[in-house]
XYZ file of C-alpha atoms in Angstrom:
732
model
C 49.445 27.579 -74.551
C 47.729 30.054 -72.339
C 43.930 30.034 -71.613
C 42.244 33.177 -73.309
C 40.270 34.475 -76.310
C 42.113 34.825 -79.733
C 42.075 38.424 -80.952
C 41.351 38.753 -84.576
C 43.225 42.057 -84.846
C 46.427 40.810 -83.393
C 48.753 39.040 -86.060
C 50.589 35.977 -85.073
C 54.226 36.136 -85.592
C 56.844 33.323 -85.585
C 58.210 32.573 -82.101
C 61.904 33.371 -81.994
C 62.324 30.181 -80.182
C 61.163 28.431 -83.223
C 57.584 27.706 -82.322
C 54.147 29.572 -82.756
C 53.239 31.880 -79.921
C 51.342 35.133 -79.128
C 53.329 38.267 -78.503
C 51.427 40.607 -75.961
C 52.198 44.264 -75.825
C 49.774 44.854 -72.888
C 48.828 43.071 -69.608
C 46.045 40.378 -69.662
C 42.964 41.330 -67.482
C 41.848 39.043 -64.694
C 38.453 38.490 -66.604
C 40.486 37.200 -69.545
C 42.294 34.685 -67.394
C 38.948 32.908 -66.528
C 38.497 29.497 -68.206
C 35.822 29.201 -70.904
C 32.573 27.563 -69.848
C 32.299 24.140 -71.237
C 35.919 23.571 -71.431
C 37.518 20.577 -69.783
C 39.466 22.436 -67.175
C 36.320 24.342 -66.013
C 34.346 21.054 -65.676
C 36.998 19.713 -63.309
C 37.043 22.830 -61.273
C 33.294 22.864 -61.008
C 33.281 19.202 -59.786
C 35.916 20.077 -57.148
C 33.911 23.040 -56.051
C 30.735 21.070 -55.706
C 32.430 18.445 -53.649
C 33.828 20.983 -51.314
C 30.270 22.513 -51.052
C 28.606 19.207 -50.311
C 31.257 18.222 -47.748
C 30.697 21.537 -46.090
C 26.960 20.992 -45.969
C 27.404 17.544 -44.621
C 29.607 18.822 -41.818
C 27.114 21.596 -41.062
C 24.286 19.071 -40.956
C 26.234 16.777 -38.595
C 26.952 19.648 -36.254
C 23.231 20.601 -36.502
C 21.985 17.086 -35.837
C 24.397 16.666 -32.954
C 23.120 19.909 -31.436
C 19.442 18.803 -32.017
C 19.867 15.400 -30.502
C 21.941 16.787 -27.615
C 19.158 19.217 -26.754
C 16.099 17.148 -27.637
C 17.145 13.658 -26.417
C 16.782 12.390 -22.919
C 18.722 14.722 -20.648
C 19.920 13.754 -17.125
C 17.666 15.004 -14.374
C 19.998 16.513 -11.834
C 17.569 18.007 -9.283
C 17.751 16.839 -5.758
C 14.725 14.514 -6.028
C 16.208 12.750 -8.996
C 19.585 12.428 -7.402
C 18.017 11.010 -4.312
C 16.057 8.500 -6.468
C 19.311 7.678 -8.326
C 20.928 6.928 -5.005
C 17.962 4.894 -3.810
C 18.117 2.719 -6.974
C 21.913 2.146 -6.668
C 21.424 1.209 -2.970
C 18.539 -1.089 -3.392
C 19.529 -2.998 -6.626
C 22.327 -5.370 -7.623
C 23.469 -4.541 -11.148
C 25.772 -7.579 -11.108
C 22.689 -9.758 -11.736
C 21.626 -10.361 -15.382
C 18.356 -8.468 -15.805
C 16.975 -11.034 -18.343
C 17.438 -13.811 -15.861
C 16.492 -12.344 -12.465
C 15.130 -8.769 -12.759
C 13.772 -8.950 -9.188
C 17.389 -9.312 -7.767
C 18.599 -6.711 -10.442
C 16.172 -4.121 -8.924
C 15.703 -5.289 -5.276
C 18.552 -7.523 -4.313
C 20.943 -5.322 -2.549
C 24.012 -6.860 -0.963
C 22.489 -7.106 2.551
C 19.166 -8.651 1.857
C 16.052 -7.280 -0.052
C 14.771 -3.918 0.550
C 10.989 -3.428 1.197
C 9.946 -0.373 -0.717
C 6.440 -0.088 0.995
C 7.928 -0.481 4.495
C 10.553 2.162 3.917
C 7.958 4.465 2.448
C 5.585 3.913 5.366
C 8.423 4.555 7.780
C 9.218 7.846 5.964
C 5.619 8.891 6.170
C 5.747 8.208 9.975
C 8.859 10.372 10.170
C 7.029 13.168 8.478
C 4.124 12.799 11.009
C 6.803 12.874 13.747
C 8.295 16.103 12.451
C 4.698 17.690 12.292
C 4.099 16.628 15.905
C 7.401 17.850 17.164
C 7.270 21.226 15.351
C 7.222 24.079 17.855
C 4.332 25.994 16.298
C 1.623 27.938 18.111
C -1.603 26.107 18.411
C -5.067 27.481 19.075
C -5.981 26.560 22.781
C -8.319 23.569 22.992
C -8.049 22.769 19.266
C -7.622 19.409 17.809
C -4.086 20.274 16.841
C -3.215 21.256 20.463
C -4.699 18.050 21.912
C -2.880 15.961 19.331
C 0.511 17.607 20.302
C -0.273 17.223 24.036
C -1.099 13.540 23.586
C 2.075 12.827 21.533
C 4.253 14.625 24.199
C 2.483 12.761 26.981
C 3.330 9.499 25.192
C 6.948 10.497 24.780
C 7.291 11.584 28.508
C 8.554 8.278 29.796
C 9.773 9.775 32.925
C 6.224 10.600 33.946
C 4.964 7.148 32.852
C 7.673 5.452 34.885
C 6.912 7.521 37.859
C 3.187 6.631 37.680
C 4.002 2.923 37.588
C 1.077 0.471 37.962
C -1.021 3.093 39.946
C -3.298 4.089 36.968
C -4.004 0.433 36.091
C -4.842 -0.450 39.724
C -7.375 2.360 39.624
C -9.011 0.899 36.528
C -9.183 -2.459 38.191
C -10.928 -1.001 41.222
C -13.518 0.696 38.982
C -14.220 -2.823 37.605
C -14.786 -4.291 41.089
C -11.240 -5.439 41.800
C -10.016 -9.071 41.646
C -9.167 -11.670 43.985
C -5.427 -11.914 43.352
C -4.650 -8.539 44.899
C -6.338 -5.987 47.145
C -10.161 -5.883 47.731
C -12.714 -7.222 45.473
C -16.503 -7.506 45.079
C -18.229 -10.536 43.708
C -18.357 -10.442 39.943
C -21.449 -9.002 38.192
C -20.563 -10.544 34.848
C -22.721 -8.412 32.598
C -21.842 -5.127 34.417
C -18.096 -5.802 34.117
C -18.512 -6.995 30.462
C -20.472 -3.807 29.584
C -17.720 -1.596 31.131
C -14.953 -3.460 29.423
C -16.727 -3.137 25.991
C -17.966 0.473 26.343
C -15.372 2.189 28.518
C -12.196 0.336 27.795
C -12.631 -1.073 24.228
C -11.890 -4.541 25.414
C -13.984 -7.566 24.140
C -12.895 -10.730 26.023
C -15.362 -13.210 24.515
C -16.398 -11.807 21.007
C -15.906 -8.756 18.883
C -18.686 -6.199 18.288
C -18.277 -3.530 15.701
C -20.192 -1.518 13.116
C -19.871 -2.480 9.504
C -21.830 -2.098 6.278
C -24.851 -4.217 5.797
C -24.172 -7.065 3.177
C -27.202 -6.218 1.112
C -27.248 -2.407 1.696
C -23.636 -1.126 1.792
C -24.575 2.340 3.012
C -26.617 0.968 5.965
C -24.628 0.196 9.106
C -25.190 -2.983 11.048
C -23.729 -4.255 14.396
C -21.541 -7.254 13.562
C -20.703 -9.874 16.197
C -17.613 -11.741 15.277
C -15.157 -14.287 16.627
C -12.657 -12.915 19.295
C -9.060 -12.067 18.564
C -6.948 -14.231 20.912
C -3.676 -12.870 22.176
C -2.103 -16.396 22.058
C -1.027 -17.678 18.617
C -3.058 -20.944 18.725
C -3.969 -23.089 15.737
C -6.575 -25.730 15.163
C -4.002 -28.387 14.083
C -1.223 -27.333 16.631
C 1.176 -29.927 17.703
C 0.765 -30.865 21.350
C 4.407 -30.115 21.961
C 4.181 -26.620 20.572
C 0.946 -26.045 22.377
C 2.500 -26.923 25.617
C 5.449 -24.525 25.165
C 3.043 -21.692 24.110
C 1.048 -22.471 27.295
C 4.094 -22.167 29.521
C 5.296 -18.974 27.984
C 1.886 -17.273 28.246
C 1.524 -18.509 31.777
C 4.772 -16.846 32.631
C 3.635 -13.680 31.053
C 0.237 -13.474 32.816
C 1.898 -14.409 36.144
C 4.302 -11.509 35.576
C 1.495 -9.062 34.952
C -0.359 -10.117 38.146
C 2.830 -9.919 40.199
C 3.506 -6.364 38.862
C 0.083 -5.378 40.089
C 0.883 -6.592 43.619
C -0.634 -10.092 43.543
C 0.649 -13.070 45.539
C 2.769 -15.131 43.108
C 1.167 -18.466 43.970
C -2.317 -17.070 43.646
C -1.473 -15.203 40.543
C -0.139 -18.334 38.818
C -3.364 -20.294 39.800
C -5.625 -17.637 38.242
C -3.404 -17.174 35.165
C -3.409 -20.921 34.510
C -7.313 -20.960 34.684
C -7.358 -17.938 32.358
C -5.301 -19.740 29.770
C -7.591 -22.698 30.171
C -10.675 -20.572 29.390
C -8.952 -19.171 26.317
C -8.140 -22.627 25.045
C -11.733 -23.812 25.480
C -13.058 -20.769 23.618
C -10.564 -21.371 20.794
C -11.929 -24.890 20.431
C -15.334 -23.490 19.720
C -14.209 -21.503 16.708
C -15.281 -22.678 13.252
C -12.825 -21.760 10.389
C -14.023 -19.593 7.706
C -13.665 -22.387 5.161
C -15.962 -24.587 7.143
C -18.540 -21.896 7.439
C -18.307 -21.238 3.703
C -18.857 -24.943 2.947
C -21.954 -24.959 5.127
C -23.244 -21.691 3.566
C -23.210 -19.998 6.934
C -20.541 -17.245 6.713
C -22.889 -14.988 8.636
C -26.542 -14.972 9.855
C -28.896 -12.242 10.479
C -30.581 -12.389 13.917
C -32.324 -9.959 16.146
C -31.010 -9.166 19.678
C -33.826 -11.006 21.159
C -33.104 -14.185 19.134
C -29.414 -13.948 20.066
C -30.405 -13.646 23.752
C -32.347 -16.881 23.443
C -29.475 -18.698 21.809
C -26.601 -17.209 23.945
C -28.360 -16.161 27.208
C -25.305 -15.569 29.355
C -24.740 -12.085 27.801
C -27.256 -9.203 28.297
C -26.855 -8.258 24.642
C -29.118 -5.251 24.614
C -27.515 -3.460 27.596
C -23.880 -4.298 26.426
C -24.384 -3.239 22.838
C -26.459 -0.187 23.677
C -23.616 1.058 25.963
C -21.006 0.351 23.374
C -22.781 1.959 20.374
C -24.289 5.041 21.974
C -25.932 7.190 20.615
C -27.529 4.509 18.434
C -30.972 3.653 19.752
C -31.271 -0.080 19.992
C -34.297 -2.389 20.592
C -34.770 -6.015 21.090
C -35.857 -6.343 17.390
C -32.511 -4.740 16.199
C -30.945 -6.871 13.632
C -27.349 -8.133 14.158
C -24.965 -9.723 11.656
C -23.465 -12.714 13.488
C -20.430 -14.472 11.921
C -20.184 -17.662 13.972
C -23.452 -18.338 15.754
C -22.335 -21.876 16.979
C -19.307 -20.338 18.643
C -21.593 -17.834 20.580
C -23.858 -20.568 21.739
C -20.927 -22.653 23.100
C -19.325 -19.549 24.553
C -22.539 -18.713 26.405
C -22.710 -22.222 27.934
C -19.086 -21.963 29.019
C -19.610 -18.581 30.801
C -22.726 -20.011 32.496
C -20.766 -22.936 33.798
C -17.931 -20.770 35.118
C -20.381 -18.426 36.830
C -21.662 -21.366 38.775
C -18.220 -22.982 39.677
C -15.333 -20.591 39.081
C -16.753 -17.054 39.221
C -13.640 -15.526 40.712
C -11.434 -17.113 38.064
C -13.804 -15.741 35.397
C -13.348 -12.237 36.859
C -9.515 -12.644 36.669
C -9.659 -13.839 33.180
C -11.459 -10.831 31.919
C -9.219 -8.428 33.936
C -5.992 -10.127 32.812
C -7.035 -9.599 29.216
C -7.600 -5.987 29.784
C -4.165 -5.650 31.473
C -2.599 -7.137 28.314
C -4.503 -4.783 26.101
C -3.480 -1.656 28.140
C 0.122 -2.669 28.756
C 1.593 -0.516 25.949
C 0.327 2.554 27.875
C 2.122 1.434 31.061
C 5.737 1.611 32.359
C 8.726 -0.251 31.038
C 8.192 -3.304 33.250
C 4.910 -4.181 31.552
C 6.303 -3.450 28.047
C 9.304 -5.648 28.731
C 7.131 -8.486 29.800
C 5.222 -8.076 26.567
C 8.428 -7.907 24.535
C 9.683 -11.137 26.088
C 6.540 -12.953 25.314
C 6.388 -11.779 21.680
C 10.017 -12.927 21.115
C 9.424 -16.436 22.608
C 6.194 -16.861 20.720
C 7.822 -15.930 17.471
C 10.655 -18.407 18.028
C 8.061 -21.175 18.821
C 6.141 -20.436 15.634
C 9.366 -20.169 13.509
C 9.002 -16.517 12.733
C 11.873 -14.035 12.482
C 12.271 -11.787 15.402
C 10.643 -8.420 15.281
C 13.074 -5.571 15.269
C 12.835 -3.131 18.255
C 10.789 -0.076 17.375
C 11.787 3.395 18.742
C 9.480 5.027 21.139
C 8.587 7.863 18.841
C 7.122 5.469 16.319
C 4.732 3.975 18.771
C 3.654 7.335 19.870
C 3.117 8.597 16.349
C 0.912 5.519 15.650
C -1.084 6.041 18.795
C -1.593 9.783 18.007
C -2.505 9.246 14.437
C -5.116 6.640 15.516
C -6.931 8.925 17.919
C -6.474 12.270 16.086
C -6.680 11.054 12.446
C -8.925 13.887 11.045
C -6.395 16.604 12.457
C -3.245 14.917 11.416
C -4.655 14.016 8.026
C -5.201 17.693 7.193
C -1.651 18.585 8.470
C 0.015 15.670 6.582
C -1.815 16.331 3.312
C -0.900 20.120 3.531
C 2.807 19.266 3.816
C 3.124 16.176 1.676
C 0.546 16.483 -1.121
C 0.136 20.059 -2.159
C -1.970 21.271 -5.082
C 0.753 20.792 -7.746
C 1.447 17.260 -6.625
C -2.231 16.387 -6.605
C -2.613 17.954 -10.046
C 0.256 15.937 -11.464
C -1.195 12.738 -9.889
C -4.625 13.335 -11.357
C -2.995 14.015 -14.763
C -1.223 10.659 -14.547
C -4.404 8.809 -13.495
C -6.414 10.406 -16.445
C -3.900 9.123 -18.987
C -3.944 5.600 -17.399
C -7.714 5.548 -17.327
C -8.094 6.709 -20.942
C -5.538 4.036 -22.041
C -7.596 1.310 -20.351
C -10.740 2.588 -22.057
C -8.863 2.261 -25.442
C -7.703 -1.240 -24.667
C -11.249 -2.306 -23.715
C -12.351 -1.592 -27.266
C -9.922 -4.185 -28.585
C -10.366 -7.111 -26.235
C -11.220 -10.206 -28.334
C -13.023 -12.070 -25.479
C -15.696 -9.357 -25.068
C -18.485 -8.678 -27.428
C -19.304 -5.079 -28.456
C -22.070 -4.612 -25.854
C -19.858 -5.754 -23.020
C -17.020 -3.665 -24.193
C -19.362 -0.559 -24.126
C -20.559 -1.475 -20.707
C -16.918 -1.869 -19.450
C -16.048 1.510 -20.938
C -19.019 3.205 -19.155
C -18.069 1.525 -15.971
C -14.534 3.084 -16.108
C -15.912 6.504 -17.215
C -18.295 6.523 -14.192
C -15.664 5.705 -11.699
C -14.929 8.199 -8.883
C -11.401 8.719 -7.868
C -10.142 10.109 -4.489
C -6.594 11.208 -4.668
C -4.448 12.004 -1.725
C -7.152 12.312 0.942
C -10.953 12.404 1.188
C -12.651 15.748 0.514
C -13.778 16.134 4.090
C -10.184 15.667 5.204
C -9.077 18.640 3.179
C -11.380 21.000 4.849
C -9.342 23.570 6.855
C -11.550 23.548 9.923
C -10.755 19.915 10.583
C -7.175 20.740 11.647
C -8.657 22.999 14.284
C -11.460 20.542 15.201
C -12.129 20.422 18.970
C -12.256 16.994 20.770
C -14.447 18.269 23.645
C -14.905 14.768 24.914
C -11.229 13.987 25.280
C -9.840 14.685 28.730
C -6.009 14.338 28.794
C -4.383 13.336 31.949
C -3.495 13.098 34.736
C -1.774 9.862 33.587
C -0.987 8.614 30.051
C -3.188 5.652 30.581
C -6.226 7.791 31.492
C -5.507 9.863 28.297
C -5.450 6.755 26.210
C -8.735 5.552 27.654
C -10.370 8.912 26.989
C -9.186 8.736 23.463
C -10.546 5.246 23.011
C -14.038 6.360 23.978
C -13.945 9.422 21.776
C -12.719 7.431 18.786
C -15.540 4.918 19.139
C -18.123 7.647 19.480
C -16.815 9.287 16.231
C -17.027 6.092 14.303
C -20.658 5.530 15.394
C -21.482 9.071 14.436
C -19.937 8.631 11.085
C -22.194 5.645 10.381
C -25.292 7.583 11.460
C -24.855 10.272 8.823
C -27.894 10.263 6.548
C -25.915 10.153 3.253
C -22.381 9.203 4.225
C -19.624 9.686 1.626
C -17.180 6.908 0.951
C -15.373 6.014 4.280
C -11.719 5.615 3.606
C -10.364 2.259 4.726
C -6.855 3.792 5.070
C -5.395 7.011 6.491
C -4.006 9.541 4.101
C -0.339 8.753 5.218
C -0.734 4.989 4.536
C 0.606 3.288 1.466
C -2.209 1.110 0.232
C -4.505 1.882 -2.671
C -7.705 0.094 -3.175
C -11.023 -0.132 -5.137
C -14.392 -0.121 -3.308
C -16.972 -2.155 -5.220
C -19.922 -0.919 -3.185
C -19.125 2.847 -3.820
C -17.395 2.307 -7.192
C -14.538 4.470 -6.137
C -10.815 4.031 -6.306
C -8.603 5.492 -3.620
C -4.873 6.558 -3.860
C -3.722 7.940 -0.517
C -1.134 10.785 -0.326
C 1.205 8.471 1.545
C 1.528 6.220 -1.480
C 2.068 8.929 -4.014
C 5.537 9.832 -2.615
C 9.119 9.094 -3.638
C 10.281 6.602 -4.768
C 6.903 5.875 -6.511
C 5.810 9.317 -7.553
C 7.043 12.934 -7.727
C 6.075 15.776 -10.176
C 9.793 16.310 -10.874
C 10.651 12.716 -11.680
C 11.236 11.504 -15.215
C 7.936 10.376 -16.642
C 9.223 6.823 -16.927
C 9.461 6.587 -13.163
C 5.922 7.891 -12.399
C 4.322 5.715 -15.168
C 6.311 2.613 -14.215
C 5.629 2.834 -10.510
C 2.590 4.901 -9.598
C 0.993 4.336 -13.103
C 1.203 0.565 -12.899
C -0.378 0.724 -9.356
C -3.226 2.849 -10.712
C -3.797 0.470 -13.672
C -3.827 -2.506 -11.329
C -6.468 -0.950 -9.146
C -8.586 -0.064 -12.148
C -8.605 -3.666 -13.283
C -10.128 -4.700 -9.994
C -13.339 -3.230 -11.400
C -13.600 -6.170 -13.747
C -12.692 -9.145 -11.368
C -16.287 -10.401 -11.445
C -16.024 -10.704 -15.276
C -13.164 -13.221 -14.920
C -14.946 -15.604 -12.576
C -16.884 -18.543 -13.972
C -20.185 -17.348 -15.231
C -19.372 -13.716 -14.541
C -19.374 -12.440 -18.046
C -22.450 -13.532 -20.029
C -21.419 -11.291 -22.964
C -18.071 -12.780 -23.376
C -16.576 -15.410 -25.547
C -16.210 -17.943 -22.723
C -13.761 -20.217 -24.486
C -11.401 -17.332 -25.488
C -11.548 -16.021 -21.938
C -10.781 -19.310 -20.261
C -7.977 -19.851 -22.781
C -6.451 -16.687 -21.912
C -6.780 -17.343 -18.046
C -5.366 -20.932 -18.504
C -2.431 -19.484 -20.539
C -1.724 -17.069 -17.754
C -1.931 -19.704 -15.113
C 0.476 -21.990 -16.926
C 2.869 -18.985 -17.689
C 3.142 -18.173 -13.937
C 3.509 -21.895 -13.053
C 6.724 -22.043 -15.071
C 8.489 -19.714 -12.607
C 10.298 -21.030 -9.463
C 8.734 -20.019 -6.315
C 10.086 -19.269 -2.808
C 9.697 -22.028 -0.326
C 6.290 -22.345 1.327
C 4.567 -20.074 -1.164
C 1.789 -20.806 -3.712
C -0.489 -19.087 -6.128
C -3.202 -21.662 -7.093
C -5.955 -19.624 -5.412
C -8.372 -18.233 -7.953
C -8.050 -14.712 -6.321
C -4.304 -14.962 -6.813
C -4.850 -15.632 -10.478
C -7.018 -12.499 -10.740
C -4.247 -10.504 -8.979
C -1.631 -11.912 -11.436
C -3.884 -10.826 -14.267
C -4.190 -7.374 -12.860
C -0.336 -7.171 -12.363
C 0.326 -8.082 -16.024
C -2.511 -5.963 -17.314
C -1.524 -3.065 -15.177
C 2.016 -3.104 -16.562
C 0.817 -3.338 -20.134
C -1.609 -0.393 -19.586
C 0.992 1.793 -17.940
C 3.623 1.051 -20.733
C 1.138 1.978 -23.414
C 0.079 5.132 -21.557
C 3.790 6.050 -21.211
C 4.570 5.590 -24.905
C 1.569 7.588 -25.784
C 2.668 10.353 -23.504
C 6.075 10.471 -25.123
C 4.462 11.114 -28.468
C 2.563 14.040 -27.018
C 5.344 15.658 -24.875
C 9.016 15.749 -25.660
C 11.884 16.413 -23.280
C 11.984 13.140 -21.237
C 14.736 12.935 -18.709
C 16.722 10.135 -17.198
C 18.437 9.402 -13.974
C 22.135 10.298 -14.084
C 24.907 7.634 -13.741
C 22.539 4.687 -14.025
C 23.161 4.110 -17.803
C 19.458 3.229 -18.316
C 17.274 4.463 -21.188
C 13.837 5.937 -20.395
C 12.125 2.632 -21.208
C 14.586 0.745 -19.027
C 13.949 3.141 -16.196
C 10.117 2.468 -16.668
C 10.555 -1.266 -16.051
C 13.022 -0.566 -13.179
C 10.510 1.620 -11.445
C 7.872 -1.010 -11.919
C 10.016 -3.638 -10.213
C 10.752 -1.179 -7.411
C 7.106 -1.286 -6.368
C 7.364 -5.059 -5.706
C 10.465 -4.927 -3.710
C 10.089 -6.766 -0.398
C 11.626 -9.714 1.409
C 10.553 -13.059 0.024
C 8.699 -14.913 2.669
C 6.112 -17.663 3.037
C 2.827 -16.322 1.702
C 0.437 -14.673 4.269
C -2.806 -16.693 4.354
C -4.681 -13.365 3.871
C -2.552 -12.232 1.029
C -3.939 -13.004 -2.344
C -0.948 -11.674 -4.376
C 1.899 -13.899 -5.731
C 5.255 -13.697 -4.028
C 7.203 -10.511 -4.984
C 9.603 -12.310 -7.424
C 6.607 -13.619 -9.403
C 4.903 -10.188 -9.353
C 8.095 -8.856 -11.182
C 9.007 -11.781 -13.528
C 5.413 -12.697 -14.496
C 4.349 -9.397 -16.041
C 7.831 -8.454 -17.453
C 8.088 -11.851 -19.203
C 4.638 -11.163 -20.746
C 5.871 -7.871 -22.122
C 7.809 -8.051 -25.434
C 9.084 -4.510 -24.974
C 11.030 -5.575 -21.812
C 13.048 -8.150 -23.740
C 13.650 -5.740 -26.545
C 14.950 -2.840 -24.395
C 17.074 -5.045 -22.240
C 18.401 -7.096 -25.359
C 17.338 -10.474 -23.736
C 18.341 -13.411 -25.835
C 15.570 -15.686 -27.117
C 14.754 -18.415 -24.648
C 15.914 -16.345 -21.553
C 13.601 -16.587 -18.463
C 12.223 -13.158 -19.118
C 12.075 -13.607 -22.912
C 9.995 -16.800 -23.467
C 9.041 -18.125 -26.860
C 5.273 -17.632 -26.140
C 3.307 -15.025 -24.140
C -0.208 -14.468 -22.871
C -2.444 -11.437 -23.009
C -5.675 -11.108 -21.050
C -6.064 -7.288 -20.914
């Protein structure tokens, strides 16, 4: 039957085919063909229509979600700075290494050795200085800029230096009274010659004298008398065979210098041999720092008069007055002496030599000056120095130093003597306002994250937590360069006391005197600001305890560690972890025995012991160690710095969307964060430097990463892998 209403006015008649049916004399309307609501066919149709509608909504939602994720998820950063960083990561890393087993090699172990991120960055900064110095810009006559450019060009003019030969140095020797091995000489006036060497040539043959902060009053300068820096790599426990070989090589070098200056070879060798003997005797007088620490005599405060009584060979007042002009010194002036016993023995040796070997003592003093000035002389002197360095490194089992291009030496010399001028030029080009603003923003987030974490440290009581938070809040930060460096007039500063020419050596000596005078003047300022320990183009951050200031030079906040256009993961992982590490230096004293009276000593020591055991579980390169207490503190700062930077990064992602990634690396933002952290530590593994309190680079990567559960999670490290241990430590 057909679907429709039954009309009461239409009679039903028998179907001619023998069945009941309805005979229509007019056409049925479309409305009459619709099914009746509630009937079974309509219910089926409704379910079909609903299913089609839901399917359509689902498809539309999928398209919409795909569009949202495509536009709100991490997008590849394809700017030139990001592509350069991508290429750098590809070139410096080794992705064939399993990241959960050896992340240091994964990030740093390129096919041909290990890259050194800090060395490469330092070289790029010097290249930038080179471009500045070689730019053909007009300079104001007589300005600091013009003199800096003239000095650099004079250093690069090797034709003029070769043409001058040894002439400029012979003139210097004549001013000192000459010497017996060549030409005319006058009998040695020891203190006159010593005074000239110290004040006019910056050479200290028997001890070092320099201005430094007073140990009890950091902003008060004090003249410090320290052990000399010997040109020969001697050691207290040196084997006799090695010592003999070093003696021969150094004798050959000094003889070569004397011959280049016109001396008779036989006479030169005799004087050179006595000079080495004097150096050897002086070296035997030295007392190692460890011995002086054990005796409680790291330094002693004495007056000039008292030092004159104990070491009478030196006219201390006249020598120091000439060296530190315009300071006004008197016999009652206090000095900070680092090794008084050495000075007593040195004085006795000088007195003996003045009685028996006066001419040899004069030659010893002049030969030392010749060695100091040799970089400013022609290629014959520099080649003699290069051969000596090569031989000495072979004897002491050090890898040979790669040859450095001339421009690099000249950049370093120019930046030493014209630091204020070059600092302003470098910062203007490499650390503009937008970069500085981005760096300060990053530091603020890192600092605030540290303050938050301090509130939750279980080994600090509430009072200590509040004091620690106040300490961080009161910290000063100097970003890029010191404030005085950024003053425009410094770039135009005149160096009226510098006289350039007629030879490059004379230019160097004039710059040496000017630099020393500026240093003295800076110490004599009534309320000096914090004196930077690094230049703005250097790559070392530090925290100053005495001034309670943390310093991040512009040279450090450069690619590959920082750039405003980088993904946030890169800036937080690299520069952010460096910033957090330096902030934790504020609290080193708290971690030392008895350093935190308001701490749960047991909980603190347990955390430190756990950290020490955790690091001890990693294999170390040959010849390295980390048992020193300062190394443990640095390990704590590494691990804490990474944790703080990671928390700050995650917090930043909640506030700001639109994170980017580096194209073609197949790394998530979190993986890029850890990759950039490891990039900071990349350098060639080598035996630990005696002055370096940090762990070897592999440990500085693996120790903190293995203490971070998020690393194992984001790199899907299986349980028990080297960087996914069963237990972890947390100090900060």
